Coordinates of C-alpha atoms (C1' of nucleotides) in Angstrom, one line a residue:
Chain A
M1 CA 8.5 -9.7 -20.8
P2 CA 11.2 -6.4 -21.8
E3 CA 8.8 -4.4 -23.4
Y4 CA 5.7 -5.0 -20.3
F5 CA 8.8 -2.8 -18.2
E6 CA 9.5 0.1 -20.8
K7 CA 6.3 0.2 -21.1
N8 CA 5.1 0.5 -17.4
E9 CA 8.5 2.7 -17.0
A10 CA 7.6 5.3 -19.3
E11 CA 4.0 5.7 -18.4
V12 CA 5.4 5.4 -13.9
T13 CA 8.5 8.2 -15.0
S14 CA 5.7 10.8 -16.1
R15 CA 3.4 9.9 -13.2
L16 CA 5.8 11.6 -10.0
P17 CA 6.3 14.8 -9.4
E18 CA 9.9 16.3 -10.5
L19 CA 12.1 17.3 -7.7
K20 CA 13.5 21.0 -7.6
G21 CA 16.9 20.8 -7.0
D22 CA 20.0 18.1 -7.5
D23 CA 21.5 16.2 -5.9
P24 CA 19.1 14.7 -3.8
V25 CA 19.6 13.6 -0.4
M26 CA 16.6 11.1 0.9
R27 CA 16.2 8.6 3.7
M28 CA 13.9 6.3 4.7
A29 CA 13.0 6.1 8.4
P30 CA 11.4 2.4 9.7
Y31 CA 10.4 2.5 13.4
P32 CA 12.4 -0.8 14.3
S33 CA 9.3 -2.9 15.7
G34 CA 8.9 -5.9 13.2
P35 CA 9.0 -6.1 9.6
L36 CA 8.7 -4.1 6.9
H37 CA 5.0 -4.2 5.4
I38 CA 2.8 -3.5 2.5
G39 CA 1.9 0.5 3.3
N40 CA 5.7 0.7 4.7
A41 CA 6.2 0.1 1.5
R42 CA 5.7 2.9 0.0
M43 CA 7.7 5.0 1.8
A44 CA 10.9 2.7 0.6
V45 CA 10.2 2.7 -2.7
L46 CA 8.8 6.0 -3.6
N47 CA 11.8 6.7 -1.4
D48 CA 14.0 4.5 -3.6
E49 CA 12.4 5.6 -6.9
Y50 CA 13.3 9.4 -6.9
V51 CA 16.8 8.5 -5.9
K52 CA 17.2 6.7 -8.5
R53 CA 15.5 8.6 -11.0
N54 CA 18.0 11.9 -10.0
N55 CA 21.6 10.1 -9.1
G56 CA 21.1 11.4 -5.5
K57 CA 21.7 9.7 -1.8
L58 CA 18.8 7.1 -0.3
I59 CA 19.8 6.9 3.7
L60 CA 18.6 4.5 5.7
V61 CA 18.0 5.9 9.3
Y62 CA 16.7 3.4 12.1
D63 CA 13.7 5.5 13.6
D64 CA 14.8 3.4 17.0
T65 CA 14.0 5.6 19.7
I66 CA 12.1 4.1 22.9
G67 CA 8.8 4.2 21.2
S68 CA 5.4 3.3 23.8
E69 CA 4.7 0.6 25.3
Q70 CA 2.2 -0.6 22.4
K71 CA 4.8 -0.2 20.2
K72 CA 8.3 -1.1 21.2
P73 CA 11.7 -1.7 19.4
L74 CA 12.3 -5.2 18.2
P75 CA 16.3 -6.8 17.7
D76 CA 15.1 -8.8 15.0
A77 CA 12.9 -5.9 13.4
Y78 CA 16.7 -4.5 12.0
D79 CA 17.7 -7.1 10.2
L80 CA 14.3 -8.0 8.9
I81 CA 13.6 -5.0 7.9
K82 CA 17.4 -5.1 5.7
D83 CA 16.3 -8.4 4.1
G84 CA 12.9 -7.1 2.9
L85 CA 14.0 -4.0 1.8
E86 CA 17.1 -6.0 -0.1
W87 CA 14.1 -8.3 -2.1
L88 CA 12.3 -4.8 -3.2
G89 CA 15.8 -3.9 -4.5
V90 CA 15.6 -0.8 -2.6
E91 CA 19.2 0.3 -2.4
W92 CA 20.2 3.1 0.1
H93 CA 24.3 4.0 0.7
E94 CA 24.8 5.2 4.3
V95 CA 22.9 3.5 7.4
H96 CA 22.4 5.7 11.3
Y97 CA 20.3 4.7 14.3
K98 CA 19.4 7.2 15.9
S99 CA 19.6 5.1 19.2
E100 CA 23.4 5.3 18.4
R101 CA 23.1 9.8 17.9
M102 CA 21.6 10.3 21.8
E103 CA 24.7 12.6 23.0
I104 CA 23.4 14.5 19.7
Y105 CA 20.3 15.1 20.5
Y106 CA 21.0 16.2 23.9
E107 CA 23.6 18.9 23.3
Y108 CA 20.7 20.7 20.8
G109 CA 18.6 20.0 23.2
E110 CA 20.1 21.6 25.7
K111 CA 21.4 24.7 23.6
L112 CA 18.0 25.1 23.5
L113 CA 17.5 25.0 27.1
S114 CA 20.0 26.9 27.5
T115 CA 18.3 29.6 24.1
G116 CA 15.2 29.7 27.0
E117 CA 13.7 28.5 23.6
A118 CA 13.0 25.3 25.3
Y119 CA 11.3 24.6 29.2
V120 CA 11.6 21.3 31.6
C121 CA 7.8 20.8 32.2
E122 CA 6.7 18.4 34.4
C123 CA 2.7 18.6 34.4
S124 CA 0.9 15.9 34.0
P125 CA -0.3 14.4 31.0
K126 CA -3.7 15.4 31.6
K127 CA -3.1 19.2 33.3
L128 CA -0.4 19.4 29.5
R129 CA -3.5 18.2 27.3
E130 CA -6.2 20.7 29.2
Y131 CA -3.3 23.6 28.7
R132 CA -3.0 23.0 25.4
E133 CA -6.6 23.0 24.4
K134 CA -7.9 25.3 26.3
G135 CA -4.4 27.3 24.7
V136 CA -3.0 28.4 28.9
E137 CA 0.3 28.6 29.1
C138 CA 1.8 26.6 32.7
E139 CA 3.7 27.5 35.4
H140 CA 7.0 26.2 34.0
R141 CA 7.2 27.9 31.2
T142 CA 8.8 30.9 33.0
R143 CA 11.2 29.0 34.4
T144 CA 15.1 30.9 34.7
T145 CA 18.2 29.2 32.1
E146 CA 19.2 27.7 35.0
D147 CA 16.7 25.8 36.0
N148 CA 15.2 24.5 33.2
L149 CA 19.1 23.5 32.9
K150 CA 19.2 21.5 36.9
H151 CA 16.0 19.9 36.2
W152 CA 17.5 19.3 32.2
K153 CA 20.6 17.1 34.6
A154 CA 18.2 15.5 37.0
M155 CA 16.4 13.9 34.1
L156 CA 19.5 13.2 31.9
K157 CA 21.0 11.7 34.9
G158 CA 17.9 9.1 35.9
V159 CA 16.9 10.7 39.2
L160 CA 13.0 11.2 38.6
D161 CA 11.1 8.7 36.8
E162 CA 8.8 8.3 34.0
G163 CA 6.6 10.7 33.3
D164 CA 7.7 12.8 35.9
A165 CA 9.1 15.7 33.3
V166 CA 9.7 16.7 29.8
V167 CA 11.0 19.0 27.7
R168 CA 9.0 21.2 25.8
I169 CA 9.9 23.6 23.1
K170 CA 8.4 27.4 23.3
T171 CA 6.1 27.8 20.2
D172 CA 2.6 29.6 21.0
M173 CA 0.3 28.5 23.8
E174 CA -2.1 30.6 21.5
H175 CA -0.8 28.7 18.6
P176 CA -4.1 28.5 16.1
N177 CA -3.4 24.8 15.6
P178 CA -4.0 23.5 19.1
A179 CA -1.5 20.3 18.1
F180 CA 1.9 21.9 17.2
R181 CA 0.8 23.9 21.3
D182 CA 4.7 23.8 22.9
R183 CA 4.9 20.2 21.5
V184 CA 7.3 18.0 24.0
L185 CA 11.1 17.0 22.1
F186 CA 12.3 15.0 25.0
R187 CA 10.6 12.3 27.6
I188 CA 12.0 10.0 30.0
S189 CA 11.9 6.0 29.8
K190 CA 13.0 3.8 31.6
S191 CA 12.9 0.9 29.2
P192 CA 15.6 -0.9 28.4
H193 CA 16.6 -0.6 24.4
P194 CA 17.5 -3.8 21.7
L195 CA 20.4 -1.6 21.3
V196 CA 22.0 0.6 24.1
G197 CA 20.1 -1.4 26.6
E198 CA 19.7 1.6 29.8
K199 CA 21.7 3.8 29.2
Y200 CA 19.9 5.8 28.8
H201 CA 17.1 8.0 29.9
V202 CA 16.1 10.7 28.3
W203 CA 14.3 10.2 24.9
P204 CA 13.6 12.8 22.2
L205 CA 10.7 12.4 20.2
L206 CA 10.6 12.7 16.5
E207 CA 10.1 16.1 15.8
F208 CA 12.8 16.5 17.7
S209 CA 15.4 14.2 16.6
W210 CA 14.2 14.8 12.7
A211 CA 15.2 19.0 13.1
V212 CA 18.3 17.6 14.0
D213 CA 19.5 14.8 11.7
D214 CA 18.1 16.0 8.7
H215 CA 20.0 19.4 9.2
L216 CA 23.1 17.6 10.0
L217 CA 22.8 14.1 8.3
G218 CA 22.2 17.0 4.9
M219 CA 19.1 15.7 3.9
T220 CA 17.2 17.9 0.1
H221 CA 14.5 16.4 0.1
I222 CA 11.8 14.9 3.0
L223 CA 8.9 12.4 2.5
R224 CA 6.1 11.4 4.2
G225 CA 2.6 10.3 4.2
K226 CA 0.2 13.4 5.4
D227 CA -0.4 12.1 8.9
L228 CA 3.1 13.7 8.9
V229 CA 2.4 17.4 7.8
I230 CA 2.7 18.5 11.8
E231 CA 5.8 17.5 11.5
D232 CA 7.2 19.5 8.7
E233 CA 5.8 23.2 10.7
M234 CA 8.0 22.1 13.7
E235 CA 10.4 20.8 11.9
K236 CA 11.2 24.3 10.5
F237 CA 10.3 26.0 13.2
I238 CA 13.4 24.5 15.1
W239 CA 15.6 25.4 11.9
D240 CA 14.7 28.6 11.9
I241 CA 16.2 28.7 15.2
F242 CA 19.3 27.2 14.8
H243 CA 19.1 29.3 11.0
W244 CA 19.6 25.9 8.9
K245 CA 18.6 25.8 5.7
H246 CA 15.5 24.5 4.8
A247 CA 14.5 20.9 3.1
E248 CA 11.7 20.5 0.5
F249 CA 8.7 18.6 2.0
L250 CA 6.9 15.8 0.1
H251 CA 3.8 14.2 1.2
Y252 CA 2.1 11.0 -0.3
G253 CA -1.7 10.5 1.2
M254 CA -2.8 7.4 3.4
L255 CA -3.4 4.0 1.3
R256 CA -4.8 1.9 3.0
L257 CA -5.3 -2.4 2.0
K258 CA -9.2 -3.3 1.6
E259 CA -8.1 -7.4 2.9
F260 CA -6.4 -5.6 5.7
K261 CA -6.8 -2.9 8.1
L262 CA -2.4 -1.7 8.4
S263 CA -2.0 -2.4 12.1
K264 CA 1.7 -3.0 12.8
S265 CA 0.9 -2.9 16.7
D266 CA -1.5 -5.8 16.8
F267 CA 0.8 -8.5 14.8
Q268 CA 3.9 -8.2 18.4
K269 CA 1.3 -8.8 20.6
K270 CA -0.3 -12.3 17.7
L271 CA 2.9 -13.4 17.8
K272 CA 3.6 -13.9 21.5
N273 CA 0.1 -15.3 21.4
N274 CA 0.6 -17.8 18.6
E275 CA -2.3 -16.6 16.9
L276 CA 0.5 -15.3 14.5
C277 CA 2.7 -17.5 12.6
G278 CA 5.8 -15.8 12.8
W279 CA 6.6 -12.9 10.7
D280 CA 5.9 -13.9 7.7
D281 CA 2.4 -14.9 8.3
P282 CA 0.6 -14.4 5.5
R283 CA -1.4 -12.4 7.6
T284 CA 0.8 -9.4 8.8
W285 CA 1.1 -8.7 4.6
S286 CA 4.8 -8.1 6.1
L287 CA 7.4 -7.9 2.9
Q288 CA 8.8 -11.3 3.7
S289 CA 5.1 -12.6 3.7
L290 CA 4.6 -12.2 0.2
R291 CA 8.2 -13.2 -0.7
K292 CA 6.7 -16.7 0.6
R293 CA 3.2 -16.4 -1.7
G294 CA 5.6 -15.4 -4.7
I295 CA 4.7 -12.4 -5.0
Q296 CA 7.5 -10.4 -7.0
P297 CA 9.3 -7.8 -5.6
E298 CA 8.8 -5.7 -9.4
A299 CA 4.8 -5.8 -9.0
L300 CA 4.5 -4.7 -5.4
R301 CA 7.3 -1.9 -7.2
D302 CA 5.0 -1.1 -9.5
F303 CA 1.6 -1.6 -7.6
I304 CA 2.8 1.0 -5.5
L305 CA 3.8 3.7 -8.1
D306 CA 0.7 3.5 -9.9
F307 CA -0.5 5.3 -6.6
G308 CA 1.6 8.1 -7.3
M309 CA 2.4 10.7 -5.0
S310 CA -1.8 11.3 -4.4
L311 CA -2.9 12.8 -2.2
T312 CA -5.7 11.0 -2.0
D313 CA -7.2 8.5 0.7
I314 CA -7.2 5.6 -0.4
E315 CA -8.9 2.0 0.2
V316 CA -7.4 -0.3 -2.7
P317 CA -8.1 -4.1 -3.0
A318 CA -4.8 -6.5 -3.2
S319 CA -6.7 -8.2 -6.3
K320 CA -5.0 -5.2 -7.4
L321 CA -1.7 -6.2 -7.1
Y322 CA -2.7 -9.5 -8.0
A323 CA -2.6 -8.1 -11.0
K324 CA 0.4 -7.3 -11.3
N325 CA 2.3 -10.3 -10.2
R326 CA -0.2 -12.5 -12.3
E327 CA 1.4 -11.0 -15.8
L328 CA 4.6 -11.7 -14.5
I329 CA 4.4 -15.1 -12.9
D330 CA 1.9 -16.3 -15.2
A331 CA 4.4 -16.6 -18.1
R332 CA 7.4 -19.0 -16.2
A333 CA 4.8 -20.7 -13.3
N334 CA 4.5 -24.5 -15.0
R335 CA 1.0 -26.3 -14.2
Y336 CA 0.6 -29.0 -11.5
Y337 CA -2.6 -31.0 -10.9
F338 CA -4.4 -30.0 -7.6
V339 CA -7.7 -31.8 -5.5
P340 CA -8.5 -29.5 -2.9
E341 CA -11.2 -31.9 -1.0
P342 CA -11.0 -34.8 -2.6
V343 CA -13.1 -37.1 -3.2
T344 CA -12.3 -40.9 -4.4
I345 CA -15.0 -42.2 -7.2
A346 CA -14.2 -45.2 -9.6
L347 CA -13.2 -45.1 -13.0
E348 CA -15.3 -47.8 -14.9
G349 CA -15.3 -48.6 -18.5
E350 CA -13.1 -48.8 -20.7
L351 CA -10.4 -46.3 -21.2
E352 CA -8.6 -46.4 -24.2
T353 CA -5.2 -45.4 -22.3
D354 CA -3.0 -45.5 -18.7
I355 CA -1.0 -42.1 -19.2
A356 CA -1.9 -38.8 -19.6
E357 CA 0.7 -36.6 -21.1
I358 CA -0.9 -32.9 -20.3
P359 CA 2.0 -30.0 -20.9
R360 CA 3.4 -28.0 -18.3
H361 CA 2.7 -24.8 -19.9
P362 CA 0.0 -24.4 -21.8
D363 CA 1.4 -21.7 -23.6
D364 CA 5.1 -22.6 -24.0
P365 CA 5.2 -26.4 -25.7
K366 CA 9.0 -26.9 -25.1
R367 CA 8.9 -27.7 -22.1
G368 CA 7.5 -30.8 -22.3
N369 CA 5.0 -33.4 -20.9
R370 CA 4.4 -34.3 -17.6
V371 CA 2.5 -37.5 -16.9
L372 CA 0.1 -39.4 -14.8
E373 CA -0.7 -43.3 -14.8
V374 CA -4.4 -43.9 -14.1
G375 CA -4.9 -46.4 -12.1
K376 CA -8.4 -48.0 -11.5
I377 CA -9.3 -44.6 -8.8
V378 CA -9.4 -41.0 -9.6
H379 CA -9.5 -38.2 -6.8
I380 CA -11.4 -34.6 -8.0
P381 CA -12.6 -31.9 -5.9
R382 CA -15.7 -32.5 -3.3
K383 CA -16.7 -28.9 -5.1
E384 CA -17.1 -29.9 -8.5
Y385 CA -18.1 -33.9 -7.4
E386 CA -21.1 -33.0 -5.7
E387 CA -22.7 -30.4 -8.5
N388 CA -21.9 -32.6 -11.3
I389 CA -23.5 -36.4 -10.2
G390 CA -25.8 -37.5 -12.6
K391 CA -23.7 -34.9 -15.6
E392 CA -21.0 -35.0 -18.3
I393 CA -17.9 -33.9 -16.9
R394 CA -13.9 -34.4 -18.7
L395 CA -11.3 -35.1 -16.8
K396 CA -9.3 -32.9 -18.4
N397 CA -6.9 -34.7 -20.9
L398 CA -8.0 -37.7 -20.3
C399 CA -11.5 -39.0 -20.9
N400 CA -15.0 -37.4 -20.1
I401 CA -16.7 -39.4 -17.5
Q402 CA -20.4 -40.1 -16.3
L403 CA -20.2 -38.6 -12.8
S404 CA -22.8 -40.9 -10.4
E405 CA -22.2 -40.6 -6.4
T406 CA -19.3 -43.6 -6.0
K407 CA -18.1 -44.1 -9.9
G408 CA -17.4 -42.2 -13.3
T409 CA -18.2 -44.4 -16.3
V410 CA -15.6 -43.4 -19.0
T411 CA -18.2 -41.9 -22.2
S412 CA -15.6 -41.2 -24.3
M413 CA -12.0 -39.5 -25.0
E414 CA -12.3 -37.1 -27.2
N415 CA -12.2 -33.6 -26.0
K416 CA -15.9 -32.2 -25.7
D417 CA -17.3 -29.1 -24.9
I418 CA -17.9 -29.8 -21.2
L419 CA -16.7 -28.7 -18.1
K420 CA -13.4 -29.9 -17.8
I421 CA -11.7 -30.6 -14.4
Q422 CA -8.6 -31.5 -12.7
W423 CA -7.6 -34.9 -11.5
V424 CA -5.3 -36.9 -9.8
P425 CA -4.8 -41.2 -9.4
E426 CA -2.7 -41.6 -6.7
G427 CA -1.6 -37.8 -5.1
I428 CA 0.5 -37.0 -3.1
E429 CA -0.5 -35.1 0.5
C430 CA -0.3 -31.3 0.4
I431 CA -1.3 -28.1 2.1
V432 CA -1.9 -25.2 0.9
E433 CA -1.4 -21.8 3.6
M434 CA -4.0 -19.3 2.1
P435 CA -3.7 -15.7 2.6
D436 CA -6.2 -15.8 6.1
G437 CA -3.9 -18.3 7.9
S438 CA -5.9 -21.4 7.1
R439 CA -4.6 -24.6 5.1
E440 CA -6.0 -26.2 2.9
Q441 CA -5.6 -30.2 2.3
G442 CA -5.1 -32.1 -0.8
L443 CA -4.2 -34.2 -3.4
V444 CA -1.4 -33.0 -6.1
E445 CA 0.1 -34.9 -8.9
R446 CA 3.2 -37.2 -8.2
N447 CA 4.8 -35.0 -10.9
F448 CA 4.8 -32.6 -8.1
N449 CA 8.2 -34.4 -7.0
E450 CA 10.2 -32.5 -10.0
L451 CA 9.4 -28.8 -8.2
K452 CA 11.9 -27.4 -5.2
E453 CA 11.4 -25.2 -2.8
G454 CA 10.6 -21.4 -4.0
E455 CA 9.3 -22.5 -7.4
I456 CA 6.0 -21.1 -8.4
V457 CA 4.3 -22.9 -10.0
Q458 CA -0.1 -23.4 -11.8
F459 CA -2.3 -25.6 -9.6
E460 CA -4.8 -25.4 -12.6
R461 CA -8.1 -24.5 -11.8
Y462 CA -7.0 -23.4 -8.5
G463 CA -4.8 -20.9 -8.3
F464 CA -0.6 -19.7 -8.2
V465 CA 1.0 -21.3 -5.3
R466 CA 4.9 -20.6 -3.8
V467 CA 6.3 -24.0 -2.5
I468 CA 7.5 -23.2 0.8
D469 CA 8.7 -26.6 1.8
E470 CA 9.3 -29.4 -1.1
E471 CA 9.4 -32.6 2.5
L472 CA 6.1 -32.1 3.9
N473 CA 4.7 -30.1 0.8
I474 CA 3.6 -27.5 1.6
V475 CA 3.0 -24.4 -0.3
A476 CA 1.2 -20.5 -0.5
F477 CA -1.1 -19.8 -2.3
A478 CA -0.7 -16.1 -3.8
H479 CA -3.4 -15.8 -5.2
R480 CA -5.8 -16.8 -8.6
Chain B
rG1 C1' -14.3 21.8 19.7
rC2 C1' -9.6 23.6 16.5
rU3 C1' -5.6 23.0 12.5
rC4 C1' -4.3 20.9 7.8
rC5 C1' -5.4 17.9 3.5
rC6 C1' -8.4 15.5 -0.5
rG7 C1' -13.5 15.3 -3.2
rU8 C1' -12.5 12.6 -11.8
rA9 C1' -15.5 5.9 -14.1
rG10 C1' -17.2 0.0 -9.2
rU11 C1' -11.4 0.5 -7.6
rG12 C1' -7.1 3.6 -8.3
rU13 C1' -5.0 7.1 -11.7
rA14 C1' -3.6 11.2 -15.6
rG15 C1' -5.2 16.1 -16.1
rU16 C1' -6.1 20.6 -11.7
rC17 C1' -0.3 25.2 -10.7
rC18 C1' 0.1 28.5 -16.2
rG19 C1' -8.5 27.9 -17.9
rG20 C1' -9.9 26.4 -24.1
rC21 C1' -6.4 21.6 -28.1
rC22 C1' -10.8 16.9 -22.0
rA23 C1' -17.5 15.0 -26.1
rA24 C1' -11.9 14.0 -20.1
rU25 C1' -5.9 9.1 -20.5
rC26 C1' -4.4 5.0 -18.3
rA27 C1' -4.6 0.6 -15.7
rU28 C1' -7.9 -2.9 -13.4
rU29 C1' -12.5 -4.6 -12.7
rU30 C1' -17.6 -5.3 -14.9
rC31 C1' -20.1 -7.5 -19.4
rG32 C1' -20.3 -9.3 -24.2
rG33 C1' -17.3 -12.1 -28.2
rC34 C1' -12.9 -14.7 -30.5
rC35 C1' -8.8 -18.0 -28.7
rU36 C1' -7.1 -22.2 -25.4
rC37 C1' -8.7 -29.5 -23.2
rU38 C1' -7.5 -24.7 -16.6
rC39 C1' -12.5 -20.5 -13.3
rG40 C1' -4.6 -18.7 -16.4
rA41 C1' -3.2 -16.3 -20.3
rG42 C1' -4.1 -13.6 -25.3
rC43 C1' -7.0 -11.1 -28.7
rC44 C1' -11.3 -7.7 -30.4
rG45 C1' -15.0 -4.6 -28.4
rA46 C1' -19.2 -2.5 -24.8
rG47 C1' -19.9 -0.3 -20.2
rG48 C1' -18.2 3.4 -17.1
rA49 C1' -16.6 9.4 -13.7
rC50 C1' -15.3 15.1 -13.1
rU51 C1' -19.0 15.6 -4.9
rC52 C1' -23.3 20.0 -4.9
rG53 C1' -24.7 25.4 -5.3
rG54 C1' -23.4 29.6 -7.1
rG55 C1' -19.8 33.4 -9.1
rU56 C1' -15.8 35.0 -12.4
rU57 C1' -15.3 34.7 -17.9
rC58 C1' -16.5 35.0 -24.6
rA59 C1' -15.0 29.5 -22.4
rA60 C1' -14.1 26.2 -15.7
rA61 C1' -12.2 19.4 -14.1
rU62 C1' -9.3 22.9 -14.0
rC63 C1' -9.2 30.3 -10.8
rC64 C1' -13.1 32.4 -6.8
rC65 C1' -16.7 31.3 -2.7
rG66 C1' -20.5 28.1 0.1
rG67 C1' -22.1 23.6 1.2
rC68 C1' -21.8 18.3 1.8
rG69 C1' -18.6 13.9 2.5
rG70 C1' -14.3 11.4 3.9
rG71 C1' -9.3 11.1 6.3
rA72 C1' -5.1 13.1 9.0
rG73 C1' -2.9 16.0 14.3
rC74 C1' -4.9 18.0 18.7
rA75 C1' 0.2 11.1 22.9
rC76 C1' 5.4 11.9 27.7
rC77 C1' 4.1 6.4 19.4
rA78 C1' 6.2 7.0 15.2

RNA sequence: GCUCCCGUAGUGUAGUCCGGCCAAUCAUUUCGGCCUCUCGAGCCGAGGACUCGGGUUCAAAUCCCGGCGGGAGCACCA
């Protein structure tokens, strides 16, 4: 096991490009609309990794500005995010909340208005977009400083409504990149905020709050997905106005999991409609859901670090993560028999024994055997039952049977080289929560009772599962 | 449409900056074989790639130009 880690660490280390400069200060900026999911984990792991390798400092900044109608900050998300980060082994040295720093943004925003670098614009979103497309300046751009400050105060006071006015920075309405033309710095929102309530009516957009905070909090390196590259330019533009030193930017490409599209926005809604059964529902791919399934944080980190800082847009199958996880849990997961969709058959003929002894782990005899008491019936999986009527199969670790529609006639005890399946005599009802949210019912051997919540085991021929409720016998399916 | 980014085997990834040591790395997947009373693990082996076309050069995955393909931004979201 240690060898595995050493080998892998070395490999990965050589893969991340070196940082320029010493003593890096970096940050993670989650938006608290829900727990971190597997996509957000990349941001956290890369930052953490860089900081640890270079003895730097990592700052957790909740990017909790007011968001949008579709994307609202959620009170529970703050702790869910911390919880996820801790599980991932990400260590941070400071925490900040943007919602606590509003006065700072106002201060610098007002400076830009005073120097004529920004202006209050009352164009409708539609007009703003049209002018942006055409590269035309609107009439508000030439307001006087006094006029700008007057309108700014009105915005702050709350006498204006949502959508009435915004603060825009003067870049160049003919800038070759239409996305860069006079971007919006502040806007009005009257939605209540989970931390500061309705104290503020004017909220900064991310480009501005970041330009200010990345400087004020002493950031030396900024890691972000390449979908945010335009923010680099915006931040640099603003830093230049204030004559601030530039931080270094590093980007990584877009990552998608084949099994689901990373859209955190839907989850809030689905949760409300009871389409999901909590933030750890496997369909959310939240860190909590992965933990529940028995995915090891080391496996996830390794999975993420494998992509390095590549700028390529990638779509990865979850099986890649599972392969990493299997490597970690296979040795420690004890084995049990679980029969999905059980079919009951009578056991007939001469059994030379009334118990079966089966190793808890095939590669580690020291863990001893589990014992199954054999009676007059056994339960076997429907799939194998249907496929093998009329054939001879082996009840693993017990005996060979000739299978008919209603019974299995014992043919011999010897370990024959035929299909071996798992089976249970009197089993316990067990529910398996599958990654797609469905639930599979079946019977698990009685020895399941010796398991505690949180334990990861393998149901032989079925897959790895983690016990999530030892009373009700519920397990979460990890992977094969 | 405009701006920017990317393009190495099925999937990821190393190599691209500073051309030769790359008949191209590693992981996973796939296919054989061995082992194993699991469709798990392990062991051995095999297969499989430089998006295309030009150019520069003694020499190009690596540099230049163009095409094609994919992605992102052009939100009063982050």
